[in-house]
Amino acid sequence: MIVREAVEDDWPRIFPFFAAIVAAGETYSYPDGLTSDEARTLWMGQERVVVAIEGDDVLGSATMGPNRTGRGAHVATASFMVDPRHSGRGVGRVLGEHVIAWAANAGYRGMQFNAVVETNHGAVALWRSLGFRIIGTVPEAFDHARDGYVGLHVMYRPLV
Amino acid sequence: MIVREAVEDDWPRIFPFFAAIVAAGETYSYPDGLTSDEARTLWMGQERVVVAIEGDDVLGSATMGPNRTGRGAHVATASFMVDPRHSGRGVGRVLGEHVIAWAANAGYRGMQFNAVVETNHGAVALWRSLGFRIIGTVPEAFDHARDGYVGLHVMYRPLV
């Protein structure tokens, strides 16, 4: 598995798992039913986008950039999606380590995740193991497809 | 003082204090040096925008709408600016009460502020008095013009 910058030609191999993950309704608050073009604008339009690949397979993707503009632009944020067909292989960890290293190298002072679904235990555990802590949890802020209203964690990791 | 929906003609009376507040660098992370058109797109482009007026004077303005899309769209957010020339007259409180009532009536289940500067003691006290609590504080997430790196509070108030 390697991580490289995404190119436009990767999108047709990202969109199927992007759409499946959003439709599952357990981790992301993107609108339902986005077209491929709409989803591409949202995902590929971020400051930097990478893919984890193995051969011709795109195993997962991450976006990264500043969490805010202006006087908040020194804190980065990122989003991650791993193709469910390739879960359990450490793809999220590889992407997470890559993103943290990129942000530190780019001079960001910290990284913030604004909305980690509290019942997404695998993600919460992964981010904790990579140095993030839970700043707080907004109660009932996510309408989970199976669990109903659950909290969204704000998570943060300093980079300096 | 009354609160009403903003119209395009209000913008020339909002932009001077919008620009002054952003330039002061103490409360908002909008980019520096926005043109009037750029700032109008950001402020007036929100789902709903109101102004507090007295005679011909615009004393302050607030924007409001969903904090997220999709499965997070049941939580509202809002932003507030009060002309510094009219501070201390309760304009922020009047706007805050208006926005809370609007969001509750619109069916939102809660209201979240994503980035309240922790040294903005007046705002923090106002939101507390209107039923918000601090969910957590992202350390050093705001580069304050006078105080250097200070924290950003995430604040929340249930509406049901």
XYZ file of C-alpha atoms in Angstrom:
320
model
C 0.000 0.000 0.000
C 1.262 3.460 -0.890
C -0.195 6.933 -0.410
C 0.033 9.459 -3.231
C -1.739 12.660 -4.278
C -5.081 11.990 -5.934
C -5.641 12.835 -9.597
C -8.928 13.387 -11.419
C -8.794 9.879 -12.858
C -8.993 8.444 -9.341
C -12.463 9.830 -8.729
C -14.430 7.026 -10.479
C -12.726 4.616 -8.085
C -13.374 6.805 -5.012
C -17.020 7.674 -5.649
C -18.476 4.150 -5.191
C -17.216 3.834 -1.628
C -17.851 7.538 -0.911
C -21.489 6.982 -1.924
C -21.771 3.725 0.020
C -20.340 5.286 3.182
C -22.648 8.321 3.000
C -25.671 6.109 2.242
C -24.901 3.924 5.264
C -25.593 7.011 7.398
C -23.249 6.126 10.228
C -20.262 8.452 9.913
C -20.726 11.494 7.639
C -23.199 14.350 7.342
C -22.887 14.905 3.604
C -26.284 15.346 1.952
C -27.991 12.148 0.809
C -28.007 11.280 -2.849
C -25.173 13.458 -4.115
C -24.354 12.973 -7.782
C -20.823 11.965 -8.666
C -20.093 15.536 -9.803
C -21.468 17.077 -6.617
C -19.527 14.661 -4.445
C -16.353 15.255 -6.465
C -16.615 18.998 -5.883
C -16.907 18.445 -2.138
C -14.191 15.801 -1.776
C -11.666 16.637 -4.486
C -12.031 20.395 -3.983
C -10.126 20.383 -0.711
C -6.620 21.818 -0.460
C -4.953 18.447 -0.780
C -6.390 14.996 -1.479
C -4.541 11.691 -1.339
C -5.381 8.079 -2.063
C -4.069 4.866 -0.563
C -3.514 2.440 -3.419
C -2.393 -1.113 -3.984
C -1.931 -2.082 -7.587
C -4.923 -0.646 -9.406
C -7.114 -0.602 -6.303
C -7.958 2.596 -4.447
C -8.290 1.427 -0.859
C -9.173 4.770 0.687
C -8.808 8.525 0.422
C -8.152 11.519 2.663
C -8.622 15.261 2.259
C -6.765 17.903 4.237
C -6.388 21.649 4.578
C -6.985 24.536 6.991
C -9.932 24.149 9.367
C -10.668 27.887 9.225
C -9.535 30.921 7.277
C -7.761 33.996 8.619
C -6.825 33.852 12.285
C -7.801 30.189 12.502
C -5.848 28.968 9.470
C -2.962 27.574 11.555
C -5.088 24.565 12.568
C -5.583 21.847 9.964
C -8.477 19.481 9.480
C -8.907 16.294 7.471
C -11.504 13.766 6.359
C -11.041 10.060 5.692
C -12.876 7.343 3.827
C -11.790 3.729 3.527
C -13.477 1.391 1.078
C -15.468 -1.019 3.307
C -14.210 -3.880 1.116
C -10.713 -3.090 2.392
C -11.481 -2.404 6.049
C -9.434 -4.028 8.782
C -6.185 -3.694 6.852
C -4.899 -0.540 8.520
C -5.730 1.766 5.626
C -7.156 4.424 7.965
C -4.037 4.353 10.108
C -1.728 4.712 7.118
C -3.781 7.648 5.825
C -3.933 9.224 9.290
C -0.190 9.015 9.799
C 0.341 10.497 6.340
C -2.003 13.421 7.001
C -0.460 14.220 10.384
C 3.040 14.210 8.896
C 1.896 16.422 6.016
C 0.248 18.952 8.333
C 3.224 19.131 10.679
C 5.562 19.605 7.739
C 3.283 22.302 6.284
C 3.616 24.293 9.514
C 0.168 23.765 11.021
C 0.159 24.048 14.811
C -2.552 21.469 15.390
C -5.194 19.311 13.738
C -8.895 19.377 14.573
C -11.662 16.964 13.651
C -14.980 18.763 13.970
C -17.432 15.894 13.870
C -16.393 12.351 14.791
C -19.507 10.257 15.390
C -19.266 8.957 18.957
C -20.509 5.493 18.016
C -17.788 5.186 15.349
C -15.661 3.403 17.924
C -13.009 2.264 15.467
C -12.326 5.798 14.304
C -12.326 7.225 17.822
C -9.847 4.572 18.953
C -7.659 5.142 15.894
C -7.487 8.902 16.422
C -6.753 8.456 20.125
C -3.904 6.106 19.266
C -2.537 8.759 16.907
C -2.444 11.409 19.639
C -5.857 13.032 19.376
C -7.995 13.706 22.416
C -11.704 14.439 22.697
C -12.185 18.169 23.337
C -15.883 17.726 23.885
C -18.992 16.046 22.517
C -21.959 17.890 21.036
C -24.962 15.871 22.211
C -27.349 14.350 19.662
C -25.727 16.282 16.819
C -25.737 13.335 14.363
C -28.829 11.446 13.171
C -27.339 7.957 12.941
C -29.137 5.558 10.591
C -29.302 2.777 13.203
C -28.629 4.420 16.578
C -30.724 7.592 16.218
C -29.380 10.841 17.631
C -25.798 10.394 18.830
C -23.066 12.839 19.780
C -20.312 14.316 17.625
C -16.840 14.518 19.138
C -14.555 17.446 18.503
C -11.056 15.930 18.527
C -7.693 17.703 18.519
C -4.015 16.933 18.352
C -1.227 19.504 18.721
C 1.494 19.398 16.086
C 4.098 21.614 17.789
C -34.787 48.605 18.445
C -36.435 46.051 16.177
C -35.123 42.958 14.411
C -36.146 42.275 10.822
C -34.892 40.236 7.869
C -31.985 41.894 6.104
C -32.343 43.141 2.536
C -29.604 43.838 -0.004
C -29.806 47.569 0.693
C -28.734 46.946 4.290
C -25.315 45.668 3.267
C -23.620 49.096 2.849
C -24.546 49.779 6.472
C -23.371 46.367 7.684
C -20.044 46.190 5.862
C -18.291 49.052 7.752
C -18.668 47.345 11.132
C -18.130 43.875 9.618
C -14.796 45.124 8.247
C -13.871 46.894 11.497
C -14.629 43.810 13.589
C -12.635 41.478 11.313
C -9.726 43.961 11.152
C -9.628 44.182 14.955
C -8.671 40.491 14.922
C -10.240 39.595 18.240
C -13.360 37.589 17.455
C -13.641 36.243 13.881
C -11.497 34.136 11.575
C -12.718 35.595 8.292
C -9.817 36.311 5.925
C -8.192 39.726 6.268
C -8.946 42.407 3.721
C -12.147 41.026 2.203
C -13.746 43.312 -0.366
C -17.319 44.395 0.255
C -18.535 41.919 -2.380
C -16.552 39.029 -0.901
C -17.785 39.811 2.597
C -21.372 40.162 1.368
C -21.218 36.700 -0.182
C -20.050 35.220 3.113
C -22.441 37.080 5.431
C -25.563 37.635 3.335
C -25.325 34.204 1.676
C -26.439 32.345 4.800
C -29.891 30.774 5.034
C -31.353 33.705 6.956
C -29.891 37.091 7.873
C -31.436 39.698 10.143
C -30.542 43.217 11.249
C -31.265 45.059 14.473
C -32.296 48.566 13.528
C -33.283 51.806 15.202
C -34.528 54.485 12.870
C -32.112 54.437 9.942
C -29.265 52.910 11.949
C -28.227 49.272 11.581
C -27.003 48.408 15.078
C -26.013 44.819 14.374
C -26.680 41.743 12.283
C -26.989 37.991 12.689
C -26.885 35.055 10.289
C -28.403 31.643 10.950
C -28.937 28.257 9.345
C -28.006 24.590 9.660
C -24.568 23.858 11.135
C -24.126 20.819 8.889
C -25.876 19.203 5.964
C -27.466 15.757 5.829
C -27.552 13.906 9.137
C -26.297 16.979 11.015
C -28.804 19.464 9.626
C -31.058 19.353 12.710
C -28.563 21.513 14.650
C -28.506 25.218 13.842
C -25.642 27.680 14.028
C -25.479 31.465 13.944
C -23.050 34.382 13.763
C -23.413 37.826 15.262
C -21.872 41.226 14.739
C -22.762 44.397 16.650
C -21.529 47.768 15.482
C -18.931 48.778 18.110
C -20.463 52.256 18.115
C -23.613 50.701 19.557
C -22.077 48.257 22.005
C -23.323 48.057 25.576
C -26.935 48.561 24.569
C -28.010 44.943 24.577
C -28.028 44.541 20.789
C -26.281 41.168 20.993
C -28.816 39.886 23.497
C -31.770 41.005 21.393
C -30.260 39.315 18.315
C -29.417 36.184 20.298
C -32.931 35.838 21.690
C -34.342 36.347 18.205
C -32.118 33.688 16.669
C -32.889 31.123 19.378
C -36.618 31.676 18.956
C -36.321 31.392 15.171
C -34.354 28.142 15.355
C -36.706 26.567 17.874
C -39.699 27.548 15.743
C -37.986 26.176 12.616
C -37.691 22.780 14.298
C -33.968 22.647 14.997
C -33.109 20.424 17.961
C -30.164 22.495 19.169
C -27.847 25.368 18.351
C -24.078 25.108 18.139
C -21.439 27.825 18.026
C -18.270 26.349 16.577
C -15.720 28.995 17.449
C -16.278 31.457 20.302
C -12.963 33.128 21.168
C -12.303 32.347 24.825
C -11.081 35.889 25.590
C -14.316 37.358 24.187
C -15.675 37.375 27.730
C -18.730 39.465 26.918
C -19.891 37.021 24.262
C -19.185 33.950 26.404
C -21.158 35.464 29.307
C -24.017 36.441 27.001
C -24.321 32.958 25.490
C -24.151 31.345 28.925
C -26.954 33.592 30.114
C -29.012 32.479 27.098
C -28.632 28.806 27.986
C -25.489 27.786 26.115
C -22.752 25.754 27.761
C -19.156 25.235 26.755
C -18.794 21.754 25.217
C -15.026 22.096 25.031
C -12.224 24.450 24.081
C -9.803 23.864 21.220
C -6.482 25.159 22.554
C -4.647 27.949 20.722
C -7.003 27.687 17.750
C -7.361 31.475 17.277
C -4.503 33.891 16.589
C -5.760 36.895 18.563
C -4.390 40.284 17.490
C -3.451 41.281 21.055
C -3.435 38.079 23.097
C -1.693 35.714 20.677
C -2.908 32.129 20.426
C -6.076 31.632 22.472
C -8.682 28.881 22.596
C -11.937 28.565 20.687
C -14.977 27.377 22.614
C -17.537 25.068 21.087
C -20.841 26.109 22.720
C -24.220 24.396 22.542
C -27.787 24.869 23.648
C -30.579 22.315 23.243
C -33.806 23.612 21.752
C -36.094 20.676 22.617
